[in-house]
Amino acid sequence: MHYGALLAALMLVASCKSQLQPTVSKEQYYQIDSTLQADTGIVNYYSPYKAKLESEMNRVIGYSDVALQKDNGEESLAGNFFADALLWKGKQLDPDVQASFGTKGGIRSGLKAGNITVGNIFEMMPFENAVTVLTLGGEDMLRWAAFMAKTGGQPVSGVRLDIRDGQVENFLVQGKPVDPKATYKLVTYDYLANGGDYVTCFDNVLARKDHAQRIRETLMEYVSDLTKNGKHIQGKIDGRVRIVK
């Protein structure tokens, strides 16, 4: 574009912008509190949807014999439940999946003892993260173990990890040491596969398969499957991740 034409265009934009600046002739503030009357038209419009949503959130899908606490230790009841559910779904999607991985920060709350509702699962995983299966070489599996050791352990299933002074002391996948020349399949979710939560060990994957299945849906299916088979959630600390001294 010719410089003269460009200058004219810029002046026109600036002129239009200045003409569109809002002006306030009289300021008035409104107090928003319990004295403010609700718009009955709006309330009547959304009330049926609100009732339907509350009914679904309060629907009982299972029962937990113990409270699944969420904490930032190397292993937690909530973390074990989460990772076990993820591995359960991963094996359904791909029978070759050997391990699962989440992060402590990704689990937003634990689960209470007693009836477990759809709403409880939403509280644990409110995000729209979806299931992802990664194929990794053995060396990158060891990088993954190093990441977990450095961060004091993370929610996992299918592995055994011993940590000493922030370093990997022992790491087993399905009860066996990792072969640096072998390949492994790991189920996680898209946010972590994309490098979320400072995960840097998935930058060299051999293959990646993203699924439409949401993590939240996976948790609900897992609990419902236990219920269908006459089982309760029975969380326990089993030493899958340990900090040794």
Short mmCIF file of C-alpha atoms in Angstrom, two decimals:
data_model
loop_
_atom_site.label_atom_id
_atom_site.label_comp_id
_atom_site.label_asym_id
_atom_site.label_seq_id
_atom_site.Cartn_x
_atom_site.Cartn_y
_atom_site.Cartn_z
CA MET A 1 0.00 0.00 0.00
CA HIS A 2 1.22 3.55 -0.77
CA TYR A 3 2.38 5.42 2.35
CA GLY A 4 -0.10 8.25 1.73
CA ALA A 5 -3.01 5.83 1.47
CA LEU A 6 -1.84 3.99 4.59
CA LEU A 7 -1.65 7.24 6.55
CA ALA A 8 -5.14 8.20 5.42
CA ALA A 9 -6.49 4.81 6.47
CA LEU A 10 -4.90 5.09 9.90
CA MET A 11 -6.33 8.57 10.37
CA LEU A 12 -9.78 7.29 9.38
CA VAL A 13 -9.58 4.44 11.91
CA ALA A 14 -8.42 6.82 14.63
CA SER A 15 -11.24 9.22 13.78
CA CYS A 16 -13.86 6.45 13.90
CA LYS A 17 -12.45 5.13 17.16
CA SER A 18 -12.58 8.57 18.78
CA GLN A 19 -16.19 9.01 17.66
CA LEU A 20 -17.19 5.69 19.20
CA GLN A 21 -15.79 6.39 22.67
CA PRO A 22 -18.59 5.97 25.26
CA THR A 23 -19.50 8.86 27.49
CA VAL A 24 -21.24 8.78 30.86
CA SER A 25 -23.55 11.66 31.54
CA LYS A 26 -24.79 10.45 34.93
CA GLU A 27 -23.24 7.81 37.16
CA GLN A 28 -25.53 5.60 39.21
CA TYR A 29 -24.60 2.63 41.37
CA TYR A 30 -26.85 -0.32 42.21
CA GLN A 31 -26.45 -2.38 45.36
CA ILE A 32 -26.52 -6.13 44.65
CA ASP A 33 -27.59 -7.94 47.80
CA SER A 34 -30.52 -9.89 49.28
CA THR A 35 -32.83 -6.87 48.92
CA LEU A 36 -32.59 -7.03 45.13
CA GLN A 37 -35.74 -8.63 43.73
CA ALA A 38 -35.26 -11.57 41.39
CA ASP A 39 -36.71 -11.33 37.89
CA THR A 40 -39.52 -13.90 38.05
CA GLY A 41 -39.48 -14.32 34.28
CA ILE A 42 -35.85 -15.40 34.30
CA VAL A 43 -36.30 -17.57 37.40
CA ASN A 44 -39.27 -19.36 35.84
CA TYR A 45 -37.27 -19.91 32.67
CA TYR A 46 -34.23 -21.58 34.26
CA SER A 47 -35.93 -23.34 37.21
CA PRO A 48 -36.82 -26.55 35.29
CA TYR A 49 -33.24 -26.84 34.03
CA LYS A 50 -31.88 -26.18 37.52
CA ALA A 51 -34.09 -28.90 39.01
CA LYS A 52 -33.05 -31.38 36.33
CA LEU A 53 -29.36 -30.57 36.86
CA GLU A 54 -29.62 -30.91 40.64
CA SER A 55 -31.41 -34.24 40.24
CA GLU A 56 -28.58 -35.58 38.06
CA MET A 57 -25.84 -34.23 40.35
CA ASN A 58 -27.48 -35.91 43.36
CA ARG A 59 -27.83 -39.28 41.60
CA VAL A 60 -26.03 -41.99 43.61
CA ILE A 61 -23.74 -44.17 41.49
CA GLY A 62 -21.74 -46.03 44.14
CA TYR A 63 -20.51 -46.34 47.69
CA SER A 64 -17.12 -45.87 49.31
CA ASP A 65 -16.23 -47.77 52.47
CA VAL A 66 -13.65 -45.13 53.42
CA ALA A 67 -13.06 -41.45 52.79
CA LEU A 68 -10.62 -41.04 49.90
CA GLN A 69 -8.37 -38.27 51.14
CA LYS A 70 -6.55 -35.99 48.73
CA ASP A 71 -3.15 -34.82 49.92
CA ASN A 72 0.21 -33.91 48.47
CA GLY A 73 2.12 -36.92 49.76
CA GLU A 74 3.76 -39.45 47.49
CA GLU A 75 0.63 -41.64 47.57
CA SER A 76 -2.98 -40.90 48.53
CA LEU A 77 -6.26 -42.78 48.58
CA ALA A 78 -7.83 -40.33 46.13
CA GLY A 79 -4.80 -40.57 43.84
CA ASN A 80 -4.84 -44.38 43.84
CA PHE A 81 -8.57 -44.46 43.07
CA PHE A 82 -8.12 -41.96 40.25
CA ALA A 83 -5.17 -43.80 38.68
CA ASP A 84 -6.81 -47.23 39.03
CA ALA A 85 -9.93 -45.96 37.26
CA LEU A 86 -7.79 -44.48 34.50
CA LEU A 87 -5.86 -47.74 34.00
CA TRP A 88 -9.15 -49.67 33.96
CA LYS A 89 -10.44 -47.51 31.11
CA GLY A 90 -7.07 -47.47 29.34
CA LYS A 91 -7.04 -51.26 29.14
CA GLN A 92 -10.53 -51.21 27.70
CA LEU A 93 -9.46 -48.81 24.99
CA ASP A 94 -6.15 -50.58 24.32
CA PRO A 95 -5.33 -53.94 25.94
CA ASP A 96 -1.60 -53.17 25.65
CA VAL A 97 -1.78 -50.26 28.10
CA GLN A 98 0.47 -51.04 31.08
CA ALA A 99 0.33 -47.99 33.33
CA SER A 100 -1.65 -44.85 34.10
CA PHE A 101 -0.63 -41.38 35.19
CA GLY A 102 -2.28 -38.31 36.66
CA THR A 103 -1.02 -35.44 38.79
CA LYS A 104 -1.82 -34.40 42.33
CA GLY A 105 -2.85 -30.95 41.13
CA GLY A 106 -5.30 -32.39 38.62
CA ILE A 107 -7.39 -34.06 41.33
CA ARG A 108 -9.43 -31.24 42.80
CA SER A 109 -10.98 -33.01 45.79
CA GLY A 110 -11.25 -36.33 47.54
CA LEU A 111 -14.37 -38.45 48.00
CA LYS A 112 -16.32 -38.82 51.21
CA ALA A 113 -17.17 -42.16 52.78
CA GLY A 114 -20.67 -43.40 51.99
CA ASN A 115 -22.79 -42.74 48.93
CA ILE A 116 -20.94 -41.36 45.91
CA THR A 117 -22.93 -39.10 43.59
CA VAL A 118 -22.36 -37.73 40.13
CA GLY A 119 -21.74 -34.35 41.78
CA ASN A 120 -18.95 -35.82 43.92
CA ILE A 121 -17.16 -36.97 40.75
CA PHE A 122 -17.58 -33.51 39.20
CA GLU A 123 -15.94 -32.04 42.30
CA MET A 124 -13.01 -34.43 41.96
CA MET A 125 -12.52 -33.75 38.24
CA PRO A 126 -14.36 -30.60 37.06
CA PHE A 127 -12.23 -30.21 33.92
CA GLU A 128 -12.99 -31.36 30.37
CA ASN A 129 -9.78 -33.40 30.09
CA ALA A 130 -10.00 -36.45 27.81
CA VAL A 131 -8.25 -39.82 27.85
CA THR A 132 -5.00 -40.10 25.89
CA VAL A 133 -2.90 -43.21 25.26
CA LEU A 134 0.81 -42.63 24.66
CA THR A 135 3.40 -45.02 23.28
CA LEU A 136 6.80 -44.33 24.83
CA GLY A 137 10.25 -45.77 24.43
CA GLY A 138 11.91 -47.21 27.53
CA GLU A 139 14.23 -44.22 27.93
CA ASP A 140 11.26 -41.85 28.02
CA MET A 141 9.55 -44.08 30.56
CA LEU A 142 12.61 -43.56 32.74
CA ARG A 143 12.34 -39.79 32.16
CA TRP A 144 8.74 -40.05 33.32
CA ALA A 145 9.86 -41.85 36.48
CA ALA A 146 12.48 -39.14 37.07
CA PHE A 147 9.80 -36.45 36.77
CA MET A 148 7.65 -38.19 39.36
CA ALA A 149 10.59 -38.67 41.70
CA LYS A 150 11.56 -35.00 41.41
CA THR A 151 8.01 -33.91 42.23
CA GLY A 152 7.65 -36.24 45.21
CA GLY A 153 5.44 -38.84 43.54
CA GLN A 154 2.27 -38.60 41.47
CA PRO A 155 -0.95 -40.66 41.10
CA VAL A 156 -0.09 -43.82 39.12
CA SER A 157 -1.24 -47.37 38.60
CA GLY A 158 0.56 -50.37 37.14
CA VAL A 159 3.95 -49.26 38.45
CA ARG A 160 6.11 -49.35 41.56
CA LEU A 161 8.32 -46.35 42.24
CA ASP A 162 10.75 -45.90 45.13
CA ILE A 163 12.20 -42.42 45.59
CA ARG A 164 15.27 -41.41 47.56
CA ASP A 165 16.40 -37.77 47.83
CA GLY A 166 14.29 -36.79 44.82
CA GLN A 167 15.84 -39.49 42.64
CA VAL A 168 14.54 -42.80 41.30
CA GLU A 169 15.84 -45.69 43.40
CA ASN A 170 13.60 -48.40 41.97
CA PHE A 171 11.06 -48.35 39.14
CA LEU A 172 8.97 -51.27 37.92
CA VAL A 173 6.25 -51.42 35.28
CA GLN A 174 3.88 -54.35 35.73
CA GLY A 175 6.41 -55.82 38.16
CA LYS A 176 9.38 -55.66 35.78
CA PRO A 177 12.32 -53.26 35.38
CA VAL A 178 12.07 -50.92 32.40
CA ASP A 179 13.96 -52.00 29.30
CA PRO A 180 15.40 -48.82 27.69
CA LYS A 181 15.02 -50.43 24.24
CA ALA A 182 11.42 -51.61 24.68
CA THR A 183 8.19 -49.71 24.05
CA TYR A 184 5.39 -49.11 26.55
CA LYS A 185 1.84 -47.79 26.50
CA LEU A 186 0.73 -45.30 29.11
CA VAL A 187 -2.76 -43.89 29.61
CA THR A 188 -3.09 -40.32 30.84
CA TYR A 189 -5.12 -37.31 29.69
CA ASP A 190 -4.66 -34.71 26.98
CA TYR A 191 -3.72 -31.85 29.31
CA LEU A 192 -0.70 -33.73 30.66
CA ALA A 193 0.19 -35.15 27.25
CA ASN A 194 0.33 -31.55 26.02
CA GLY A 195 2.82 -30.59 28.74
CA GLY A 196 0.41 -29.26 31.37
CA ASP A 197 1.39 -29.27 35.06
CA TYR A 198 5.03 -28.82 33.95
CA VAL A 199 5.19 -32.35 32.55
CA THR A 200 8.19 -32.33 30.19
CA CYS A 201 8.71 -36.05 29.60
CA PHE A 202 6.14 -36.53 26.82
CA ASP A 203 7.88 -34.47 24.16
CA ASN A 204 9.22 -37.49 22.26
CA VAL A 205 6.31 -39.95 22.14
CA LEU A 206 6.35 -42.70 19.51
CA ALA A 207 2.58 -42.57 19.07
CA ARG A 208 -0.42 -40.81 20.56
CA LYS A 209 -4.10 -41.70 20.50
CA ASP A 210 -6.61 -39.16 21.79
CA HIS A 211 -10.05 -40.44 22.78
CA ALA A 212 -13.34 -38.60 23.18
CA GLN A 213 -13.81 -40.23 26.59
CA ARG A 214 -13.65 -37.61 29.36
CA ILE A 215 -11.74 -38.41 32.55
CA ARG A 216 -14.83 -37.50 34.56
CA GLU A 217 -16.88 -39.99 32.53
CA THR A 218 -14.22 -42.61 33.18
CA LEU A 219 -14.47 -42.12 36.94
CA MET A 220 -18.24 -42.38 36.86
CA GLU A 221 -18.12 -45.52 34.70
CA TYR A 222 -15.57 -47.10 37.03
CA VAL A 223 -17.70 -46.48 40.13
CA SER A 224 -20.85 -47.64 38.33
CA ASP A 225 -19.09 -50.82 37.21
CA LEU A 226 -18.06 -51.60 40.79
CA THR A 227 -21.65 -51.07 41.90
CA LYS A 228 -23.01 -53.28 39.13
CA ASN A 229 -20.71 -56.06 40.34
CA GLY A 230 -21.81 -55.66 43.96
CA LYS A 231 -18.59 -53.94 45.05
CA HIS A 232 -17.75 -50.80 46.99
CA ILE A 233 -14.81 -48.45 46.57
CA GLN A 234 -12.19 -49.73 49.00
CA GLY A 235 -9.25 -47.34 48.92
CA LYS A 236 -5.93 -48.36 50.39
CA ILE A 237 -2.31 -47.28 50.45
CA ASP A 238 -0.35 -50.14 48.86
CA GLY A 239 3.16 -48.74 48.51
CA ARG A 240 3.05 -48.18 44.76
CA VAL A 241 4.95 -44.93 45.33
CA ARG A 242 7.28 -44.66 48.32
CA ILE A 243 9.81 -42.16 49.57
CA VAL A 244 12.54 -44.17 51.25
CA LYS A 245 15.18 -42.87 53.64
#
